[in-house]
């Protein structure tokens, strides 16, 4: 007889950030500095006593909404076979169909979906990447968290040195400052600091209009960047496509899109060279894998956004050599650390995602709910 889902524990967790974070959206007045990240954590227990853990997240707003929606729909999984992940994902979608298939509606499901995949891999005694089918046991990794616009350039350079010495294989800095001279001065300083051959990326966080983006992208061509990220509004498919055709430097985008359907427009309109889906934002691992198959067929490079604990496994399954973003913000949530060596992030050999929650998570938990029986 198949194992069944007995209990799902949901936790809303607020992770405080040590330093308020500012990118271009703050400097243009569209957002306040980020001081915390909300996480929705799902812990699934089966009748046989097996456990899986997953998470999704939101920055600045949306955490309580994700928690509430997940609580409403998760009871449809009680008594179900946890191995039937695709069917269960559709069942949850239909349970919340009136609020659609993007945004909070799918981000709430992502934590549960990830927990189901973690559980399935643990049952098989395999790392998640091996369960899905890995192309490699490590992935190129780059650091973003040291290059935000609120940091003085001296601090950015120190962070870059520290990351490089730690084995990080690339550095990304934030641009999109209202004064383009600031962007160019910071980029020049970082390129000179790293040397011509070290992989360097920039991220404008959607803050340029079309004429500005064209000018800035052309001005940045001589810097030999791996990519220019989110030069335009995330939903400006046509503008991104025009840039991708006009600029030799690869154009990257996709992290802010919250469904597979939205990413399909990026692919159909050839709006990017590097696609940057985020599994927690698009609905979990099930949806990410559906999208990555299509992206690979289109010949796109892959660089998943944030959540390296999930994306290291998923990037390892992509047929084209990918990048994974290194953020240490989530370190307080997990007992384990991602291993970095020679510019690459090593795929964990532990079963499942290979992470366990810390006790600190409990102290940051602001709300809990359970469905089923313990």
Short mmCIF file of C-alpha atoms in Angstrom, two decimals:
data_model
loop_
_atom_site.label_atom_id
_atom_site.label_comp_id
_atom_site.label_asym_id
_atom_site.label_seq_id
_atom_site.Cartn_x
_atom_site.Cartn_y
_atom_site.Cartn_z
CA UNK A 1 0.00 0.00 0.00
CA UNK A 2 1.31 3.49 -0.87
CA UNK A 3 2.35 5.93 1.81
CA UNK A 4 0.01 8.88 2.36
CA UNK A 5 0.29 12.47 3.54
CA UNK A 6 -0.72 12.65 7.18
CA UNK A 7 0.12 16.18 8.29
CA UNK A 8 1.28 19.51 6.81
CA UNK A 9 2.75 22.13 9.11
CA UNK A 10 2.91 25.68 7.76
CA UNK A 11 5.01 28.42 9.33
CA UNK A 12 5.23 32.11 8.51
CA UNK A 13 8.76 33.24 9.33
CA UNK A 14 10.24 36.77 9.25
CA UNK A 15 14.01 36.79 8.67
CA UNK A 16 15.59 40.12 9.75
CA UNK A 17 18.43 41.43 7.60
CA UNK A 18 21.55 42.69 9.36
CA UNK A 19 21.74 45.77 7.11
CA UNK A 20 18.91 47.54 5.23
CA UNK A 21 19.27 46.69 1.54
CA UNK A 22 18.87 49.20 -1.30
CA UNK A 23 18.95 48.64 -5.03
CA UNK A 24 17.90 50.97 -7.84
CA UNK A 25 14.21 50.74 -6.88
CA UNK A 26 15.03 52.51 -3.61
CA UNK A 27 17.14 55.20 -5.27
CA UNK A 28 14.34 55.95 -7.73
CA UNK A 29 11.85 56.25 -4.84
CA UNK A 30 9.73 53.24 -5.75
CA UNK A 31 10.53 51.17 -2.67
CA UNK A 32 11.87 51.58 0.84
CA UNK A 33 15.08 49.81 1.89
CA UNK A 34 14.49 46.12 2.59
CA UNK A 35 14.91 45.15 6.24
CA UNK A 36 13.39 41.65 6.29
CA UNK A 37 12.35 38.69 4.16
CA UNK A 38 9.16 36.70 4.81
CA UNK A 39 9.30 32.93 4.40
CA UNK A 40 6.54 30.37 4.12
CA UNK A 41 7.89 27.04 5.34
CA UNK A 42 6.05 23.77 4.74
CA UNK A 43 6.87 20.57 6.62
CA UNK A 44 5.10 17.45 5.37
CA UNK A 45 4.83 14.23 7.37
CA UNK A 46 3.58 10.94 5.93
CA UNK A 47 1.83 7.98 7.55
CA UNK A 48 5.13 6.08 7.37
CA UNK A 49 6.87 8.85 9.30
CA UNK A 50 8.83 10.35 6.40
CA UNK A 51 9.31 14.11 6.30
CA UNK A 52 9.90 16.75 3.64
CA UNK A 53 10.61 20.46 4.01
CA UNK A 54 10.13 23.28 1.52
CA UNK A 55 9.92 27.04 1.44
CA UNK A 56 8.84 30.04 -0.56
CA UNK A 57 9.42 33.68 0.27
CA UNK A 58 8.44 37.28 -0.33
CA UNK A 59 10.39 40.49 0.01
CA UNK A 60 8.80 43.48 1.76
CA UNK A 61 5.17 42.37 1.33
CA UNK A 62 3.07 39.28 0.65
CA UNK A 63 4.18 36.90 3.39
CA UNK A 64 0.88 36.79 5.30
CA UNK A 65 -1.03 36.34 2.03
CA UNK A 66 1.11 33.36 1.00
CA UNK A 67 0.58 31.77 4.41
CA UNK A 68 -3.19 32.30 4.35
CA UNK A 69 -3.63 30.85 0.87
CA UNK A 70 -1.46 27.81 1.58
CA UNK A 71 -3.48 27.13 4.72
CA UNK A 72 -6.73 27.27 2.79
CA UNK A 73 -5.76 24.86 0.02
CA UNK A 74 -3.34 22.42 1.67
CA UNK A 75 -6.01 20.25 3.27
CA UNK A 76 -6.80 18.74 -0.16
CA UNK A 77 -3.52 16.82 0.08
CA UNK A 78 -4.27 14.96 3.30
CA UNK A 79 -4.53 11.22 2.60
CA UNK A 80 -2.93 11.55 -0.84
CA UNK A 81 0.12 9.68 -2.13
CA UNK A 82 2.99 12.21 -1.85
CA UNK A 83 4.79 10.71 -4.84
CA UNK A 84 2.12 11.96 -7.25
CA UNK A 85 3.51 15.48 -7.23
CA UNK A 86 2.25 16.62 -10.63
CA UNK A 87 -1.30 15.55 -9.88
CA UNK A 88 -1.17 17.11 -6.41
CA UNK A 89 0.09 20.39 -7.82
CA UNK A 90 -2.90 20.55 -10.17
CA UNK A 91 -5.23 19.63 -7.31
CA UNK A 92 -3.96 22.56 -5.24
CA UNK A 93 -4.29 24.90 -8.23
CA UNK A 94 -7.94 23.94 -8.64
CA UNK A 95 -8.56 24.34 -4.91
CA UNK A 96 -7.56 27.99 -5.28
CA UNK A 97 -8.59 28.53 -8.90
CA UNK A 98 -10.61 31.68 -8.27
CA UNK A 99 -7.45 33.67 -7.48
CA UNK A 100 -5.64 32.57 -10.62
CA UNK A 101 -2.40 30.82 -11.51
CA UNK A 102 0.27 33.40 -10.84
CA UNK A 103 1.56 35.65 -8.05
CA UNK A 104 0.62 34.78 -4.49
CA UNK A 105 -1.71 32.04 -5.72
CA UNK A 106 1.20 29.90 -6.92
CA UNK A 107 3.89 31.20 -4.57
CA UNK A 108 1.82 29.83 -1.69
CA UNK A 109 1.82 26.40 -3.34
CA UNK A 110 5.56 26.52 -3.98
CA UNK A 111 6.58 25.77 -0.41
CA UNK A 112 4.40 22.64 -0.38
CA UNK A 113 5.57 21.58 -3.84
CA UNK A 114 9.22 21.92 -2.82
CA UNK A 115 8.53 19.90 0.34
CA UNK A 116 6.98 17.12 -1.76
CA UNK A 117 10.08 16.95 -3.97
CA UNK A 118 12.35 16.97 -0.91
CA UNK A 119 10.31 14.11 0.52
CA UNK A 120 10.41 12.13 -2.72
CA UNK A 121 14.18 12.44 -3.03
CA UNK A 122 14.66 11.48 0.61
CA UNK A 123 12.50 8.40 0.09
CA UNK A 124 14.76 7.44 -2.82
CA UNK A 125 17.88 8.15 -0.77
CA UNK A 126 19.08 10.61 -3.43
CA UNK A 127 19.99 14.29 -3.64
CA UNK A 128 17.21 16.14 -5.46
CA UNK A 129 19.45 16.77 -8.50
CA UNK A 130 20.14 13.04 -8.83
CA UNK A 131 16.45 12.18 -8.50
CA UNK A 132 15.58 14.56 -11.35
CA UNK A 133 18.65 13.64 -13.41
CA UNK A 134 21.82 15.69 -13.08
CA UNK A 135 24.13 16.87 -15.87
CA UNK A 136 26.85 17.93 -13.41
CA UNK A 137 27.78 17.75 -9.74
CA UNK A 138 28.63 21.46 -9.41
CA UNK A 139 27.46 24.72 -11.00
CA UNK A 140 29.09 28.08 -11.67
CA UNK A 141 28.21 30.55 -8.95
CA UNK A 142 28.28 34.33 -8.65
CA UNK A 143 27.72 36.66 -5.71
CA UNK A 144 25.16 39.46 -5.62
CA UNK A 145 24.76 40.32 -1.94
CA UNK A 146 28.02 42.30 -1.79
CA UNK A 147 27.25 44.67 -4.66
CA UNK A 148 24.13 46.61 -3.64
CA UNK A 149 23.86 50.33 -4.34
CA UNK A 150 23.63 51.33 -0.67
CA UNK A 151 27.21 50.10 -0.13
CA UNK A 152 30.07 52.57 -0.76
CA UNK A 153 32.28 51.48 -3.64
CA UNK A 154 35.14 50.72 -1.23
CA UNK A 155 32.90 48.22 0.55
CA UNK A 156 31.79 46.70 -2.76
CA UNK A 157 35.42 46.14 -3.73
CA UNK A 158 36.20 44.58 -0.35
CA UNK A 159 33.18 42.30 -0.71
CA UNK A 160 34.30 41.30 -4.19
CA UNK A 161 37.74 40.38 -2.90
CA UNK A 162 36.24 38.37 -0.05
CA UNK A 163 33.88 36.52 -2.41
CA UNK A 164 36.65 35.74 -4.85
CA UNK A 165 38.89 34.41 -2.06
CA UNK A 166 35.99 32.24 -0.87
CA UNK A 167 35.86 30.54 -4.28
CA UNK A 168 32.97 32.48 -5.84
CA UNK A 169 33.22 32.43 -9.63
CA UNK A 170 31.56 35.73 -10.56
CA UNK A 171 30.49 39.09 -9.14
CA UNK A 172 27.27 40.98 -9.85
CA UNK A 173 26.79 44.61 -8.90
CA UNK A 174 23.67 46.73 -8.86
CA UNK A 175 23.24 49.60 -11.28
CA UNK A 176 20.25 51.75 -12.26
CA UNK A 177 21.21 54.75 -10.14
CA UNK A 178 19.33 57.92 -11.20
CA UNK A 179 22.73 59.42 -12.10
CA UNK A 180 24.28 57.26 -14.85
CA UNK A 181 27.72 58.63 -13.98
CA UNK A 182 27.49 56.83 -10.64
CA UNK A 183 26.79 53.54 -12.41
CA UNK A 184 29.68 53.93 -14.80
CA UNK A 185 32.12 54.97 -12.07
CA UNK A 186 31.20 52.00 -9.89
CA UNK A 187 31.34 49.58 -12.82
CA UNK A 188 34.74 50.92 -13.89
CA UNK A 189 36.10 50.55 -10.36
CA UNK A 190 34.88 46.96 -10.02
CA UNK A 191 36.14 45.91 -13.45
CA UNK A 192 39.58 47.38 -12.74
CA UNK A 193 39.60 45.69 -9.33
CA UNK A 194 38.68 42.26 -10.68
CA UNK A 195 40.66 42.38 -13.91
CA UNK A 196 39.41 41.95 -17.46
CA UNK A 197 38.86 38.20 -17.36
CA UNK A 198 36.89 37.71 -14.13
CA UNK A 199 33.13 37.16 -14.76
CA UNK A 200 31.17 40.34 -13.97
CA UNK A 201 27.45 41.02 -14.27
CA UNK A 202 25.24 44.08 -13.63
CA UNK A 203 21.59 44.35 -12.56
CA UNK A 204 19.46 47.49 -13.13
CA UNK A 205 16.40 46.09 -11.32
CA UNK A 206 13.97 47.34 -14.01
CA UNK A 207 14.75 51.02 -13.49
CA UNK A 208 15.62 52.25 -16.99
CA UNK A 209 13.21 53.37 -19.69
CA UNK A 210 13.85 52.18 -23.24
CA UNK A 211 16.08 55.05 -24.45
CA UNK A 212 18.11 55.02 -21.23
CA UNK A 213 18.49 51.25 -21.35
CA UNK A 214 19.79 51.38 -24.92
CA UNK A 215 22.31 54.10 -24.04
CA UNK A 216 23.49 52.40 -20.85
CA UNK A 217 23.73 48.95 -22.38
CA UNK A 218 25.81 50.33 -25.25
CA UNK A 219 28.04 52.22 -22.81
CA UNK A 220 28.61 49.01 -20.86
CA UNK A 221 29.50 46.86 -23.89
CA UNK A 222 33.30 47.43 -23.51
CA UNK A 223 33.29 45.97 -19.97
CA UNK A 224 32.91 42.39 -21.20
CA UNK A 225 29.94 41.63 -18.96
CA UNK A 226 28.48 38.15 -18.65
CA UNK A 227 25.05 39.79 -18.82
CA UNK A 228 23.03 42.95 -18.18
CA UNK A 229 20.06 42.09 -15.99
CA UNK A 230 16.56 43.59 -15.92
CA UNK A 231 17.35 46.76 -17.86
CA UNK A 232 13.60 47.35 -18.34
CA UNK A 233 10.31 46.66 -16.62
CA UNK A 234 9.91 42.91 -16.15
CA UNK A 235 6.81 42.84 -18.38
CA UNK A 236 8.29 44.88 -21.23
CA UNK A 237 8.81 41.85 -23.47
CA UNK A 238 9.17 43.94 -26.63
CA UNK A 239 11.71 46.32 -25.12
CA UNK A 240 13.84 43.48 -23.83
CA UNK A 241 13.67 41.79 -27.24
CA UNK A 242 14.82 44.98 -28.96
CA UNK A 243 17.78 45.21 -26.57
CA UNK A 244 18.67 41.55 -27.00
CA UNK A 245 18.87 42.07 -30.77
CA UNK A 246 20.82 45.34 -30.58
CA UNK A 247 23.35 44.58 -27.85
CA UNK A 248 26.17 42.04 -28.00
CA UNK A 249 26.20 41.62 -24.20
CA UNK A 250 23.59 39.01 -23.20
CA UNK A 251 20.35 40.34 -21.72
CA UNK A 252 19.02 38.56 -18.62
CA UNK A 253 15.57 38.77 -17.05
CA UNK A 254 12.72 36.72 -15.61
CA UNK A 255 13.13 36.75 -11.84
CA UNK A 256 10.07 38.93 -11.20
CA UNK A 257 7.71 36.82 -13.31
CA UNK A 258 5.42 34.61 -11.26
CA UNK A 259 4.17 31.96 -13.66
CA UNK A 260 5.40 29.70 -16.43
CA UNK A 261 3.02 31.44 -18.83
CA UNK A 262 4.74 34.79 -18.27
CA UNK A 263 8.15 33.21 -18.94
CA UNK A 264 6.84 31.64 -22.13
CA UNK A 265 6.34 35.12 -23.54
CA UNK A 266 10.00 35.87 -22.83
CA UNK A 267 10.92 32.80 -24.84
CA UNK A 268 8.39 33.30 -27.64
CA UNK A 269 9.41 36.94 -28.17
CA UNK A 270 13.14 36.19 -27.71
CA UNK A 271 13.28 38.80 -24.97
CA UNK A 272 16.41 37.49 -23.29
CA UNK A 273 19.57 35.48 -23.74
CA UNK A 274 19.66 34.39 -20.08
CA UNK A 275 16.43 33.35 -18.41
CA UNK A 276 16.20 33.74 -14.63
CA UNK A 277 13.22 31.87 -13.22
CA UNK A 278 12.73 31.57 -9.47
CA UNK A 279 11.17 28.26 -8.36
CA UNK A 280 9.41 29.70 -5.29
CA UNK A 281 7.96 32.50 -7.42
CA UNK A 282 6.66 30.38 -10.29
CA UNK A 283 4.95 27.76 -8.13
CA UNK A 284 7.71 25.38 -7.07
CA UNK A 285 9.94 22.74 -8.57
CA UNK A 286 7.17 21.17 -10.66
CA UNK A 287 6.63 24.39 -12.61
CA UNK A 288 10.34 25.23 -12.76
CA UNK A 289 11.09 21.91 -14.44
CA UNK A 290 8.30 22.45 -16.97
CA UNK A 291 9.77 25.84 -17.82
CA UNK A 292 13.42 24.71 -17.92
CA UNK A 293 12.61 22.05 -20.50
CA UNK A 294 11.19 24.71 -22.81
CA UNK A 295 14.05 27.14 -22.11
CA UNK A 296 16.65 24.50 -22.94
CA UNK A 297 14.87 23.71 -26.20
CA UNK A 298 15.10 27.42 -27.04
CA UNK A 299 18.84 27.37 -26.36
CA UNK A 300 18.69 29.88 -23.50
CA UNK A 301 21.25 30.17 -20.75
CA UNK A 302 19.86 29.64 -17.24
CA UNK A 303 20.62 31.63 -14.08
CA UNK A 304 17.93 31.03 -11.42
CA UNK A 305 17.22 33.87 -9.01
CA UNK A 306 17.92 33.67 -5.24
CA UNK A 307 17.14 30.52 -3.14
CA UNK A 308 20.42 28.76 -3.94
CA UNK A 309 19.51 25.88 -1.63
CA UNK A 310 16.84 24.88 -4.17
CA UNK A 311 18.36 26.23 -7.37
CA UNK A 312 21.73 24.53 -7.07
CA UNK A 313 19.93 21.20 -7.52
CA UNK A 314 17.73 22.46 -10.35
CA UNK A 315 20.56 24.15 -12.24
CA UNK A 316 22.55 20.92 -12.06
CA UNK A 317 19.81 19.26 -14.14
CA UNK A 318 19.91 21.88 -16.93
CA UNK A 319 21.66 20.65 -20.10
CA UNK A 320 23.36 24.00 -20.84
CA UNK A 321 26.01 25.14 -18.34
CA UNK A 322 24.15 27.47 -15.90
CA UNK A 323 24.94 30.00 -13.18
CA UNK A 324 23.50 30.00 -9.63
CA UNK A 325 23.21 33.14 -7.52
CA UNK A 326 25.01 33.02 -4.19
CA UNK A 327 23.21 34.80 -1.35
CA UNK A 328 24.14 34.19 2.27
CA UNK A 329 20.97 35.84 3.60
CA UNK A 330 19.27 32.47 4.17
CA UNK A 331 22.15 30.97 6.15
CA UNK A 332 20.43 31.50 9.54
CA UNK A 333 17.51 29.31 8.40
CA UNK A 334 19.50 26.14 7.77
CA UNK A 335 22.03 24.05 9.67
CA UNK A 336 24.01 23.25 6.51
CA UNK A 337 26.10 25.49 4.23
CA UNK A 338 26.52 25.34 0.48
CA UNK A 339 30.04 24.27 -0.42
CA UNK A 340 31.96 26.55 -2.79
CA UNK A 341 35.20 25.70 -4.60
CA UNK A 342 37.01 26.92 -7.72
CA UNK A 343 34.20 29.22 -8.79
CA UNK A 344 31.51 26.59 -8.43
CA UNK A 345 28.78 25.60 -5.99
CA UNK A 346 28.89 21.92 -5.14
CA UNK A 347 25.62 19.98 -5.31
CA UNK A 348 24.92 18.46 -1.90
CA UNK A 349 25.19 14.68 -1.67
CA UNK A 350 22.68 14.60 1.19
CA UNK A 351 19.21 13.20 0.34
CA UNK A 352 16.57 15.66 -0.79
CA UNK A 353 17.47 19.34 -0.71
CA UNK A 354 20.03 18.47 1.92
CA UNK A 355 18.92 21.13 4.41
CA UNK A 356 17.45 21.06 7.91
CA UNK A 357 15.85 23.98 9.73
CA UNK A 358 17.65 25.67 12.61
CA UNK A 359 16.13 26.34 16.00
CA UNK A 360 16.43 30.03 15.17
CA UNK A 361 13.62 29.59 12.66
CA UNK A 362 11.19 28.91 15.50
CA UNK A 363 12.02 32.19 17.23
CA UNK A 364 11.35 34.12 14.00
CA UNK A 365 8.02 32.34 13.40
CA UNK A 366 5.07 34.72 13.61
CA UNK A 367 2.24 32.30 12.73
CA UNK A 368 1.74 28.55 12.38
CA UNK A 369 -1.04 26.31 11.15
CA UNK A 370 -1.39 22.58 10.66
CA UNK A 371 -3.71 20.41 8.62
CA UNK A 372 -4.24 16.69 9.08
CA UNK A 373 -3.16 14.81 12.19
CA UNK A 374 0.27 14.50 13.72
#
